[in-house]
Short mmCIF file of C-alpha atoms in Angstrom, two decimals:
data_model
loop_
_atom_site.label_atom_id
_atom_site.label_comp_id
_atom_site.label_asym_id
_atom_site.label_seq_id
_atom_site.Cartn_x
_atom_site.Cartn_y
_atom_site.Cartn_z
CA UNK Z 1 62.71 -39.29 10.83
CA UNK Z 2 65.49 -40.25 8.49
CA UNK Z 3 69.08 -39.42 10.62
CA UNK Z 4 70.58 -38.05 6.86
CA UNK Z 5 68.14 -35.86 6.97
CA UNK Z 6 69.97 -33.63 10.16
CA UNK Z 7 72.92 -33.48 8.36
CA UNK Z 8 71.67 -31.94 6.02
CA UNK Z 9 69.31 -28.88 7.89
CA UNK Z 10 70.16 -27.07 10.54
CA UNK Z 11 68.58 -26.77 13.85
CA UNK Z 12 66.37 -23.66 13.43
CA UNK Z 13 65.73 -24.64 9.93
CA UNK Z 14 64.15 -27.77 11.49
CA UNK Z 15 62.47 -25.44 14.10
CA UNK Z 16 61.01 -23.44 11.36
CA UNK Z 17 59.17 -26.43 10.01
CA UNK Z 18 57.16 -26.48 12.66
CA UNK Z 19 56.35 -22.95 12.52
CA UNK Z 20 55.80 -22.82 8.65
CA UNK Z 21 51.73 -22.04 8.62
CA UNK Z 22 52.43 -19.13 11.17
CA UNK Z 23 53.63 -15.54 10.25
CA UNK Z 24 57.12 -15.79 9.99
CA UNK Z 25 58.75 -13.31 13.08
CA UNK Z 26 60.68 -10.63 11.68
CA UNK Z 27 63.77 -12.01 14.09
CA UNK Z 28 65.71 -15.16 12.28
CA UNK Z 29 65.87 -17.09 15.42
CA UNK Z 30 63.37 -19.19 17.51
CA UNK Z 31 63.86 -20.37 21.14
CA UNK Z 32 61.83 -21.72 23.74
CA UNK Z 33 61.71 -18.96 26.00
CA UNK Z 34 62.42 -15.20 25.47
CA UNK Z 35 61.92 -13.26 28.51
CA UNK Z 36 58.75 -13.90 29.77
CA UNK Z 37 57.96 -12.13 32.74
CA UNK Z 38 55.47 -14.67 33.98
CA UNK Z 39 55.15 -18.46 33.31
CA UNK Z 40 51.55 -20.10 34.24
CA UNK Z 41 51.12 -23.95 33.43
CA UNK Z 42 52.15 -24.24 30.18
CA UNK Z 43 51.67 -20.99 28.79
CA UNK Z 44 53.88 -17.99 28.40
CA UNK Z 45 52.69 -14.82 28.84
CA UNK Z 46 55.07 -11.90 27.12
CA UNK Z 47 54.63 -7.95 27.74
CA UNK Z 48 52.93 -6.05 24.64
CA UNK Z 49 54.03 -2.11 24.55
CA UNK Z 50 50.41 -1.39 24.13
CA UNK Z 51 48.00 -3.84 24.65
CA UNK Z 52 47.42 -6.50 27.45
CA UNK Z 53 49.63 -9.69 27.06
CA UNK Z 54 49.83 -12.13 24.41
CA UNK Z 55 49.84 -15.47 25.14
CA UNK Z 56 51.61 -18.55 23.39
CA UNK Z 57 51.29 -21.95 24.05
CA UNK Z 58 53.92 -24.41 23.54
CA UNK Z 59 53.12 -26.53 21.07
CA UNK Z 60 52.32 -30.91 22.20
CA UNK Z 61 54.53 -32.18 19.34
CA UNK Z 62 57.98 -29.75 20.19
CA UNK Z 63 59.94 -28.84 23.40
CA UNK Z 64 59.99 -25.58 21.81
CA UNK Z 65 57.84 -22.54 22.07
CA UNK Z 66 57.40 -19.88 18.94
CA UNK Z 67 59.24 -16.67 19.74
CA UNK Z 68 56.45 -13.41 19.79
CA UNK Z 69 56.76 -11.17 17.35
CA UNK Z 70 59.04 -8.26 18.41
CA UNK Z 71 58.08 -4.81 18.91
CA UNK Z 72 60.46 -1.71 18.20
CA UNK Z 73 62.81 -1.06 20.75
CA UNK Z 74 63.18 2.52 21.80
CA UNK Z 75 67.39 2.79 20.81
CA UNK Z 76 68.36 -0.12 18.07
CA UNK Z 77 71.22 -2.01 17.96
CA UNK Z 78 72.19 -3.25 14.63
CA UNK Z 79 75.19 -5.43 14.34
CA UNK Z 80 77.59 -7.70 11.95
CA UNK Z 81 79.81 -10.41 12.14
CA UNK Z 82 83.20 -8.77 11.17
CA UNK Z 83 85.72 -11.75 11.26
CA UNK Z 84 85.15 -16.00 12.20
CA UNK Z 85 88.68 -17.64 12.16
CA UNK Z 86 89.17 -21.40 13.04
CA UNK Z 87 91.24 -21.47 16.07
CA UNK Z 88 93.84 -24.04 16.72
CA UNK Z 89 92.22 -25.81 20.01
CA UNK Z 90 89.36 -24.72 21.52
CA UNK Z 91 89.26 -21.61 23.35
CA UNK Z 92 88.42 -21.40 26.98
CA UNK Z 93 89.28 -17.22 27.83
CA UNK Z 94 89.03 -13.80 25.89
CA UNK Z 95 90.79 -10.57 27.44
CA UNK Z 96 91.17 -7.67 25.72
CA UNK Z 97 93.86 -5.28 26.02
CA UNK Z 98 93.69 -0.91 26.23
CA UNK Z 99 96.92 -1.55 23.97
CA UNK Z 100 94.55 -2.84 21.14
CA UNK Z 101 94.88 -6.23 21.40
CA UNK Z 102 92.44 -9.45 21.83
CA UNK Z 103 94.11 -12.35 23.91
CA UNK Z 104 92.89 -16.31 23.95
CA UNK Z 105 93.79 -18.52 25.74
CA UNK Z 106 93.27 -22.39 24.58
CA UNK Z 107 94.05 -26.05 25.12
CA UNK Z 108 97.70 -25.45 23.39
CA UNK Z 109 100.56 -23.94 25.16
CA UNK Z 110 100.29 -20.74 23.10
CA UNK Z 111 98.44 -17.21 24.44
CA UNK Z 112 97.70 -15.72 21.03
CA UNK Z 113 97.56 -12.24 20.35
CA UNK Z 114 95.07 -10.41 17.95
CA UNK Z 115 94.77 -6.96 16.80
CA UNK Z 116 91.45 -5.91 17.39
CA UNK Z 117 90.98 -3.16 14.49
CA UNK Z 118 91.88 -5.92 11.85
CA UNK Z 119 91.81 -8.85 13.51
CA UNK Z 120 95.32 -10.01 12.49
CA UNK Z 121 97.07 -12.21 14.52
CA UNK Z 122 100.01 -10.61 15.99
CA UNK Z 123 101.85 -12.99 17.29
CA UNK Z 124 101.71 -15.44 20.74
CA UNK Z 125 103.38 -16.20 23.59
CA UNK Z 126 104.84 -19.73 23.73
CA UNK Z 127 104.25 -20.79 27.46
CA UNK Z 128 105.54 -24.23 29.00
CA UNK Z 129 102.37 -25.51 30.25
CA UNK Z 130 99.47 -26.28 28.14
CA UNK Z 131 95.65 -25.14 28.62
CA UNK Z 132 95.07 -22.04 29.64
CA UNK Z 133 92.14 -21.36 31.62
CA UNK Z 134 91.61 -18.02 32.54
CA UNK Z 135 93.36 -15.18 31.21
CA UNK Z 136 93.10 -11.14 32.80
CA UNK Z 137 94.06 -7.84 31.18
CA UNK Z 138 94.82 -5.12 33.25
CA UNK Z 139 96.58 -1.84 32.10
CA UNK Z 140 100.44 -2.97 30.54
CA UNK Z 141 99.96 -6.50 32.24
CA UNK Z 142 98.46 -10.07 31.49
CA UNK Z 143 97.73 -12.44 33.82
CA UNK Z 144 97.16 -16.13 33.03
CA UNK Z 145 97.07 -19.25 34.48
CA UNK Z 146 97.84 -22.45 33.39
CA UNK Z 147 97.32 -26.51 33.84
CA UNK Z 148 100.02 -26.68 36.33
CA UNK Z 149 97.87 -24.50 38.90
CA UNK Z 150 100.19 -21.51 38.28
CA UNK Z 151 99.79 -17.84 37.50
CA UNK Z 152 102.32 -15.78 34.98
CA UNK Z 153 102.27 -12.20 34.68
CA UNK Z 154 103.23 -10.64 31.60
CA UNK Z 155 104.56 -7.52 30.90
CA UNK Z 156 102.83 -5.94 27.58
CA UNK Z 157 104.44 -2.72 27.66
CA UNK Z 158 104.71 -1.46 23.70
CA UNK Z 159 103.34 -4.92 22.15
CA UNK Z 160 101.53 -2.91 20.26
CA UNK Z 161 104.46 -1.92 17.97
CA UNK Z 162 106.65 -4.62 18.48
CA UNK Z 163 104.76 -7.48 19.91
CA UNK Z 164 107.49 -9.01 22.52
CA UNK Z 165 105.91 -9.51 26.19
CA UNK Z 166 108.36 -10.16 28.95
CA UNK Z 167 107.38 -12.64 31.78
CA UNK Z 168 107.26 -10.64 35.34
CA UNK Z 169 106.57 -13.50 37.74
CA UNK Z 170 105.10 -17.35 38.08
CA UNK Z 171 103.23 -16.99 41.12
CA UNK Z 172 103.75 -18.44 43.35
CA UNK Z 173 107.34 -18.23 43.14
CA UNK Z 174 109.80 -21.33 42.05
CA UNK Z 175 112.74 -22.35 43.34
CA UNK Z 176 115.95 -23.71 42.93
CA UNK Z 177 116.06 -25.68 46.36
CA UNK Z 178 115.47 -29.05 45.99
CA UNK Z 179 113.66 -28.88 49.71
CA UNK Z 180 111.22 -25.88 49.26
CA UNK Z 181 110.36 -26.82 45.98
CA UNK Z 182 109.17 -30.35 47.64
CA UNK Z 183 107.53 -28.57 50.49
CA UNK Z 184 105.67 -26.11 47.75
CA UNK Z 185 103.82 -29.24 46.34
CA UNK Z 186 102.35 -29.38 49.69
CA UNK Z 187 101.86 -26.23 50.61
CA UNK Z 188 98.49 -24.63 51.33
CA UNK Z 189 99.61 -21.10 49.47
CA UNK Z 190 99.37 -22.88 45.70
CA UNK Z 191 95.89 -24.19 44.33
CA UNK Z 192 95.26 -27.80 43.65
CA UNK Z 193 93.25 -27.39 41.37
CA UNK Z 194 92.60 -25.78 38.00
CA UNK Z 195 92.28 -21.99 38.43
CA UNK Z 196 89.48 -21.18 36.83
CA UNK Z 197 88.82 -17.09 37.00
CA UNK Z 198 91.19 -13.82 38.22
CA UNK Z 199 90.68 -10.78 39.57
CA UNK Z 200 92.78 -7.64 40.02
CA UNK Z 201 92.44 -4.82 42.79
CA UNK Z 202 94.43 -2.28 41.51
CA UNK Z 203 94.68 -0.05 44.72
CA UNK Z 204 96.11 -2.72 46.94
CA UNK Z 205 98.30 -4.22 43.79
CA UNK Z 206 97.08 -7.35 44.83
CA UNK Z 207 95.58 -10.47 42.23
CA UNK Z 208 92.87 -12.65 43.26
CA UNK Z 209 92.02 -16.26 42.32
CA UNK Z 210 89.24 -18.60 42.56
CA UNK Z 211 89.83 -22.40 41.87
CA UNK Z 212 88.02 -25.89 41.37
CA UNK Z 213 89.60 -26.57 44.94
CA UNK Z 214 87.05 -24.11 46.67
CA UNK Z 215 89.43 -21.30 47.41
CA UNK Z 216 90.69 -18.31 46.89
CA UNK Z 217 93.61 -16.86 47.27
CA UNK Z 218 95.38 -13.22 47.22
CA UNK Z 219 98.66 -12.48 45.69
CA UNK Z 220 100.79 -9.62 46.46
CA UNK Z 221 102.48 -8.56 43.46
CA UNK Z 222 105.41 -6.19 44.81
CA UNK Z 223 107.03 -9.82 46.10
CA UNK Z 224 105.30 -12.82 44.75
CA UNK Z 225 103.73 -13.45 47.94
CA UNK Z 226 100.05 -15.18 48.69
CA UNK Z 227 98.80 -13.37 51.40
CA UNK Z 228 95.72 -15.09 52.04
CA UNK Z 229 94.35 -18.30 51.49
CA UNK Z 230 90.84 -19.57 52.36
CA UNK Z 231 87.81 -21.64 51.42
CA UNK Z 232 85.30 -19.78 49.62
CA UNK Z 233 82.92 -22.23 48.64
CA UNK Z 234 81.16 -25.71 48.69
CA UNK Z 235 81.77 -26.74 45.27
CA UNK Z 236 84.32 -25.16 42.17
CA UNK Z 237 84.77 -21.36 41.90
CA UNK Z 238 83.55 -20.90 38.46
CA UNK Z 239 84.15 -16.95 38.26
CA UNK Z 240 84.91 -13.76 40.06
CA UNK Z 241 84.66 -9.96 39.99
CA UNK Z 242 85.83 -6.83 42.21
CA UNK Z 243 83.58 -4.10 42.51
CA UNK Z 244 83.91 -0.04 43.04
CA UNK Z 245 84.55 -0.38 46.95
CA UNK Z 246 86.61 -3.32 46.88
CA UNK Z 247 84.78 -6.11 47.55
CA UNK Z 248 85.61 -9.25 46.01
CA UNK Z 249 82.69 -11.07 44.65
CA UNK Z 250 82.47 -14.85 43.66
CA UNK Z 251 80.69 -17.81 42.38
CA UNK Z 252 80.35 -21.01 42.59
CA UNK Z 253 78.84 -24.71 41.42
CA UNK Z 254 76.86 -24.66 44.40
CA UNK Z 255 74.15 -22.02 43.43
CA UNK Z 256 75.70 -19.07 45.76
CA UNK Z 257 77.26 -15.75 45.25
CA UNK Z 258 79.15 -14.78 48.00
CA UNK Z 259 81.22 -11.19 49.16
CA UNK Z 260 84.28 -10.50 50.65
CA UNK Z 261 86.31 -7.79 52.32
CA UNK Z 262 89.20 -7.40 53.37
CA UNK Z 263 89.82 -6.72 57.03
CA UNK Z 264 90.91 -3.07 57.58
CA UNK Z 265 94.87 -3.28 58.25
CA UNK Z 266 95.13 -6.85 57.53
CA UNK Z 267 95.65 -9.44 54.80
CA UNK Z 268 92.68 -11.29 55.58
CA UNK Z 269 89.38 -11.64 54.57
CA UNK Z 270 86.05 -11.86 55.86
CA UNK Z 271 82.00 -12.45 54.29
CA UNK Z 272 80.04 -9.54 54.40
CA UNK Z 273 77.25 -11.51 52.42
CA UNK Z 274 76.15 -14.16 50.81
CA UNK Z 275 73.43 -14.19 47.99
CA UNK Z 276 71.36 -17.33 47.28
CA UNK Z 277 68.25 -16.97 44.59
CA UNK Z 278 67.98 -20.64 43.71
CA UNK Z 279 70.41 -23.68 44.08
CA UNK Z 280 71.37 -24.09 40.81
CA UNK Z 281 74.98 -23.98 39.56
CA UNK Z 282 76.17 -20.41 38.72
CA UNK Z 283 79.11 -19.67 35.98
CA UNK Z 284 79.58 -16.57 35.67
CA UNK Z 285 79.27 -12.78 37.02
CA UNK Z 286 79.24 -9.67 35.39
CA UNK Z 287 79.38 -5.92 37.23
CA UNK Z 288 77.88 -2.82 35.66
CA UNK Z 289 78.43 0.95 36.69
CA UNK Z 290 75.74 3.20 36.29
CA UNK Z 291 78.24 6.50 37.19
CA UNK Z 292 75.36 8.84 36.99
CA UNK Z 293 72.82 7.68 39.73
CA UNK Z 294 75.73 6.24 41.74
CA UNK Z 295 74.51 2.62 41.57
CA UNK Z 296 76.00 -0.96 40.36
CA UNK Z 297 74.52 -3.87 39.40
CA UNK Z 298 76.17 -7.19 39.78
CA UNK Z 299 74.34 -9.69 37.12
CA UNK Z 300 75.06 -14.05 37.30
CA UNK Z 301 74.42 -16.61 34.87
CA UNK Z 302 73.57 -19.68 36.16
CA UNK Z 303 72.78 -23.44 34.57
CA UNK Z 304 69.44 -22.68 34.23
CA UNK Z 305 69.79 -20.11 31.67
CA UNK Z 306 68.83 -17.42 34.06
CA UNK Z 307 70.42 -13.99 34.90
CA UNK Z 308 69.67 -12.86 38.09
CA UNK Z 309 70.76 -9.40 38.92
CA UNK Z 310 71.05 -7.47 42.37
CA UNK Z 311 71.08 -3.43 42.78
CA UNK Z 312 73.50 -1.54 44.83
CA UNK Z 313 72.49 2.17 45.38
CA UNK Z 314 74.15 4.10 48.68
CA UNK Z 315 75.16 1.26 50.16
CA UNK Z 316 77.36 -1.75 50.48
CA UNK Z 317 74.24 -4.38 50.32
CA UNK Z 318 73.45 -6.04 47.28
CA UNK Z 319 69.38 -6.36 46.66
CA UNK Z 320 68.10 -8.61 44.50
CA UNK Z 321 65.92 -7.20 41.31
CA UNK Z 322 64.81 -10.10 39.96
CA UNK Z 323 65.83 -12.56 36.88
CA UNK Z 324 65.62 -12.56 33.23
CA UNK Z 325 64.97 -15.79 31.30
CA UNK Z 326 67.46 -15.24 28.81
CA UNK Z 327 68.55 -18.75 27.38
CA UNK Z 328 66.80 -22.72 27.34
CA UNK Z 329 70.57 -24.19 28.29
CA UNK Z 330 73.05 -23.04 30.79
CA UNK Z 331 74.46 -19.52 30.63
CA UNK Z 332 78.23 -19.86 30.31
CA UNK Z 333 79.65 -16.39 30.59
CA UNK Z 334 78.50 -12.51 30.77
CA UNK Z 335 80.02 -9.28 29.66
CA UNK Z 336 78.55 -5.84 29.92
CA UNK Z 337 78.80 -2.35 28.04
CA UNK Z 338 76.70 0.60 29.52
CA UNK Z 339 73.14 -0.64 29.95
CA UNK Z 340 73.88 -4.04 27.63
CA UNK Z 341 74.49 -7.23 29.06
CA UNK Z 342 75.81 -9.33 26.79
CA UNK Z 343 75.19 -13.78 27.37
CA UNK Z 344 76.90 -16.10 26.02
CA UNK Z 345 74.95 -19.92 26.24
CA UNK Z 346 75.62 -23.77 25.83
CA UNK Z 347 72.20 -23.09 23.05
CA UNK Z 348 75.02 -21.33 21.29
CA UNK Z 349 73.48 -18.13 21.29
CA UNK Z 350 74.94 -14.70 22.35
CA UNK Z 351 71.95 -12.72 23.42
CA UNK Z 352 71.99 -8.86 24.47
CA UNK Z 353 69.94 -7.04 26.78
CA UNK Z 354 69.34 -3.26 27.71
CA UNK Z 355 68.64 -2.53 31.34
CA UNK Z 356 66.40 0.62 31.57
CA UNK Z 357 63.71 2.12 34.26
CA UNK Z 358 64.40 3.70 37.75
CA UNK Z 359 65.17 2.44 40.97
CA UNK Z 360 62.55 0.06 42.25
CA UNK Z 361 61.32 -0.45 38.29
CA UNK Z 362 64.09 -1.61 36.33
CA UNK Z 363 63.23 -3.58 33.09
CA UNK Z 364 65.60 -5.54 30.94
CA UNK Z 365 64.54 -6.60 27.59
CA UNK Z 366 66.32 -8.81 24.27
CA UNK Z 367 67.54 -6.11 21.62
CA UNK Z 368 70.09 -8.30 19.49
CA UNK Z 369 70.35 -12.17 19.21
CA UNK Z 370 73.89 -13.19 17.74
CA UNK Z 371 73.57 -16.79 15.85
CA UNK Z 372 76.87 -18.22 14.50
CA UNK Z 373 78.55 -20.14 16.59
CA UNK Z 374 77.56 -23.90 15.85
CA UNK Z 375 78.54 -25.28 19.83
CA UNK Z 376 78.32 -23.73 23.56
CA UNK Z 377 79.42 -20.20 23.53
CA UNK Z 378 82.33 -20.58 26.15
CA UNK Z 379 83.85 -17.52 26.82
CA UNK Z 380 83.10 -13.89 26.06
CA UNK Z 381 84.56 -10.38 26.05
CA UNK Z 382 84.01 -6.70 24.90
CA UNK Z 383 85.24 -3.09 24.69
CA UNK Z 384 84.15 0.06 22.95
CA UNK Z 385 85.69 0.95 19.52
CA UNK Z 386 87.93 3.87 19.67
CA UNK Z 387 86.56 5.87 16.98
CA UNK Z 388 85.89 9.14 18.20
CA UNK Z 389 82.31 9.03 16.65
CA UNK Z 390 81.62 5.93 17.17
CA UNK Z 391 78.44 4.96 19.08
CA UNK Z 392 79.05 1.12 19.22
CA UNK Z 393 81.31 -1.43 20.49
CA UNK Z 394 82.91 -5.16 19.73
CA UNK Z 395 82.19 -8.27 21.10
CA UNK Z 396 84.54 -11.48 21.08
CA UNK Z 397 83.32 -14.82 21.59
CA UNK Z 398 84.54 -18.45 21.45
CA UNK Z 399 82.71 -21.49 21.55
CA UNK Z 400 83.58 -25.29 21.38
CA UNK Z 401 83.24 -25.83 17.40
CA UNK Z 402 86.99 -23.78 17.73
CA UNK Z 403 85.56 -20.59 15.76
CA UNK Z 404 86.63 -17.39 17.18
CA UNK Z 405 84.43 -14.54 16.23
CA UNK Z 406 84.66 -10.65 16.36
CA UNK Z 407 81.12 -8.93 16.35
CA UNK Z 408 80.52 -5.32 15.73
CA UNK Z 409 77.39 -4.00 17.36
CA UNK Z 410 76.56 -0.69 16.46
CA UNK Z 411 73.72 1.48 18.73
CA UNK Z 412 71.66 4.08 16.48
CA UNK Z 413 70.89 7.11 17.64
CA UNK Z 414 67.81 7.11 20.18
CA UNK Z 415 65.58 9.75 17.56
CA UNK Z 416 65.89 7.56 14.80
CA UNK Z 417 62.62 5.77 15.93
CA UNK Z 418 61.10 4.51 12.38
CA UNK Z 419 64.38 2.04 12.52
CA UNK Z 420 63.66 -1.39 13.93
CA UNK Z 421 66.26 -3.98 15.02
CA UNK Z 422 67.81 -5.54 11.64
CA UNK Z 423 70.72 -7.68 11.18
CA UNK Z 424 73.36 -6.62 8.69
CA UNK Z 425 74.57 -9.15 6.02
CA UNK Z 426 77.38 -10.77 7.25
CA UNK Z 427 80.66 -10.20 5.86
CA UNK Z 428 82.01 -13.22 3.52
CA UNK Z 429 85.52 -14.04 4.06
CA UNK Z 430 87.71 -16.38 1.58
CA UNK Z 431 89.23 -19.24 3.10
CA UNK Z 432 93.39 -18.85 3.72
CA UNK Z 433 95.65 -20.06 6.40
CA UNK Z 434 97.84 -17.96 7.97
CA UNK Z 435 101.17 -18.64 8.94
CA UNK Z 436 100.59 -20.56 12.35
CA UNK Z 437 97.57 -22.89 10.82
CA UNK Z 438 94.57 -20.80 11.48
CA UNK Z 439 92.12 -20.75 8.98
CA UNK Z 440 89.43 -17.77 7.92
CA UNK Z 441 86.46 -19.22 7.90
CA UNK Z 442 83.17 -18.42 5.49
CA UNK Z 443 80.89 -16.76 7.44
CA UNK Z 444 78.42 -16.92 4.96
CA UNK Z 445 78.74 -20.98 4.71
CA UNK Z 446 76.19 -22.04 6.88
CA UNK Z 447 75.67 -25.88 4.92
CA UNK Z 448 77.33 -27.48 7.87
CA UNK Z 449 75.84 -30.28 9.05
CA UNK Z 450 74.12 -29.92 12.39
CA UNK Z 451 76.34 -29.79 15.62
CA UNK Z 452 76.43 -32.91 17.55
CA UNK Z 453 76.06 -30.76 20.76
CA UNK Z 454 72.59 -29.69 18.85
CA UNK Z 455 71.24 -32.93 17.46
CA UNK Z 456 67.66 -33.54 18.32
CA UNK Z 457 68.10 -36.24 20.43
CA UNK Z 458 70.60 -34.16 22.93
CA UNK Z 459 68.33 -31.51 22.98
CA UNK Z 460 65.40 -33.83 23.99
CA UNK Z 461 67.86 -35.61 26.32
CA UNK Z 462 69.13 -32.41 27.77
CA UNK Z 463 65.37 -30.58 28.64
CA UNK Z 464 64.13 -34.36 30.26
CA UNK Z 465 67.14 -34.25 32.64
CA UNK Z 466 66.01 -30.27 33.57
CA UNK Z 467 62.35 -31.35 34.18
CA UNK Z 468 63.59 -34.61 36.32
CA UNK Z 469 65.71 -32.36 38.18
CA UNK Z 470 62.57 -29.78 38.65
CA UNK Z 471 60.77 -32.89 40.26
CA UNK Z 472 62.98 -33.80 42.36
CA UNK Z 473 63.61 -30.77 43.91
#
């Protein structure tokens, strides 16, 4: 096929040649997989509401597989994209604030600041190391951490008015003697390599971090101080999470979740348990309360596009529940709001599913598929809009075509059972730059050429290195 000719389409309009004698699915996207719950040879069998299962084949000439047609779900979602601006660098954390503000953190030496009602920039905090990898909100503080294996704390106190944060601390600490600050290169206490997720236990004021380097550590904030230091993991710490009793939860490149606790009276840490599904790499982690049956769920991402999920009810033991196929590439990072969980992928899709059922029969099923993005969907966060009858709640993403995006998902009321999952027109934006270089860009300009991270041949090239891998395990 002529090369010009992928410039010129994009990648599901290419996938919707092949599909172009078939009913055309009432959802605008295709994929290879959506949430089977069984997979036989080469067939995918997907749950009907009321009949026995439908089966589709994958078709000889495509990698990909037709999506079903979807039924009704019982409570839709309906959602728009409310802002896309063109981000200076590209974009490797999200937090969001209770102040009302949206932080990213980038390749550049700036933390910039949105407002999340209008998503106007508010300003950004000029740092002295470049690329910031993670970034944490928690309460009137901001925790990020930097290039230079170091953590800053920020004090946000009234940046809503006047936007003016006030460092707190580097951690660990610097000093002015020539000798200690030799010795501190050296020392065990500070991270050697890039510090890729945070985590903050509020009750014992203390900040944890995993690294690249395979360990985590535990800051005391009252002095600076890292109380405890040890190795976590075989491979990189990709991300971590605390949950309601405590326990520090992590993950890591070398396909295992693990828990800690802290010993009672002590600064030091112990495992309690370590979960292993399958070996491949896990990214990220995502806890959700369910306050009215007492139980948590801790959900993972991992490189095989899989979210595996594990129940705790009335106990301190995680049980596994099972897995969701939710993507064809790697899942890169997970949010969650009440029942949702919210994926973001390298197939640069943003995918949302509601957890419902009982103990012992929990489903999960797809009820919104965000397309925009035009490269892997890096990072991802969320909170509930503050309107006091307001039923939905925004979604922030970043991927690696340097678009920042702002999503407003909207859940309709559960009687309202004649409506069926739709996607509002997205909202067209003229293009302006702002006074630090961003640009607004045209949602409704989708006449890009395709995304090199998307061309057919990496696509081909990146499903024959999954199946060798299969293989060879």
């Amino acid at each position: 096929m002529d090369q010009k000719l992928f410039h010129k389409k994009t990648l599901f309009g290419l996938l919707k040649e092949e599909i172009k004698d078939q009913p055309a699915p009432s959802f605008n996207h295709l994929t290879r997989k959506n949430a089977p719950t069984h997979v036989q040879n080469n067939t995918i069998i997907m749950p009907s509401p009321d009949s026995s299962p439908i089966l589709f084949s994958r078709s000889p000439e495509s990698i990909w597989t037709r999506s079903p047609p979807p039924w009704t779900p019982s409570t839709p979602l309906v959602y728009r994209c409310i802002s896309s601006l063109r981000h200076q660098g590209n974009i490797y954390s999200i937090s969001v604030s209770k102040l009302g503000l949206v932080f990213t953190g980038s390749n550049t030496s700036h933390i910039r600041a949105w407002q999340v009602l209008d998503c106007i920039e508010k300003g950004y905090i000029q740092t002295n190391s470049c690329k910031i990898q993670a970034l944490l909100c928690y309460d009137n503080m901001l925790f990020s951490s930097h290039n230079d294996h170091k953590i800053r704390v920020w004090n946000l106190r009234n940046c809503h008015t006047n936007f003016s944060p006030k460092k707190i601390i580097t951690l660990p600490k610097s000093s002015n003697n020539p000798l200690k600050l030799l010795l501190s290169r050296t020392c065990p206490r500070q991270h050697k390599d890039t510090i890729s997720c945070m985590a903050y236990n509020h009750d014992d004021k203390v900040l944890y971090t995993g690294s690249w380097d395979k360990t985590v550590k535990s800051w005391r904030l009252n002095d600076g101080k890292c109380v405890d230091s040890f190795v976590a993991h075989a491979n990189n710490i990709n991300d971590m999470v605390i949950d309601r009793e405590g326990y520090v939860v992590t993950c890591s490149s070398d396909g295992t979740i693990k828990v800690w606790t802290r010993v009672s009276g002590e600064t030091f840490h112990t495992l309690t348990m370590t979960l292993s599904f399958h070996p491949f790499p896990i990214y990220a982690l995502a806890l959700n309360e369910d306050g009215l049956n007492n139980r948590s769920f801790l959900y993972s991402g991992s490189s095989d596009g899989q979210i595996n999920y594990w129940g705790q009810h009335f106990s301190d033991r995680y049980s596994h529940g099972g897995s969701i196929l939710a993507h064809q590439f790697a899942i890169l990072c997970l949010v969650t709001q009440k029942n949702l969980i919210i994926s973001g992928s390298e197939d640069t899709l943003i995918k949302i599913h509601r957890r419902s059922g009982e103990i012992g029969k929990i489903y999960h099923e797809c009820v919104v598929v965000l397309e925009g993005h035009k490269g892997p969907v890096k990072c991802l966060s969320s909170c509930l809009e503050k309107d006091v009858d307001s039923t939905g709640f925004l979604v922030f993403s970043a991927s690696s075509d340097q678009t920042f995006k702002i999503w407003r998902v909207k859940v309709s009321p559960e009687n309202k059972e004649d409506l069926i999952l739709r996607e509002m027109k997205t909202n067209s934006f003229d293009s302006e730059n702002n006074e630090d270089g961003d640009n607004i860009v045209d949602e409704a300009d989708n006449g890009v050429g395709l995304s090199p991270v998307l061309s057919p041949t990496w696509v081909v090239k990146k499903f024959n290195k999954r199946s060798n891998n299969a293989e060879v395990a």
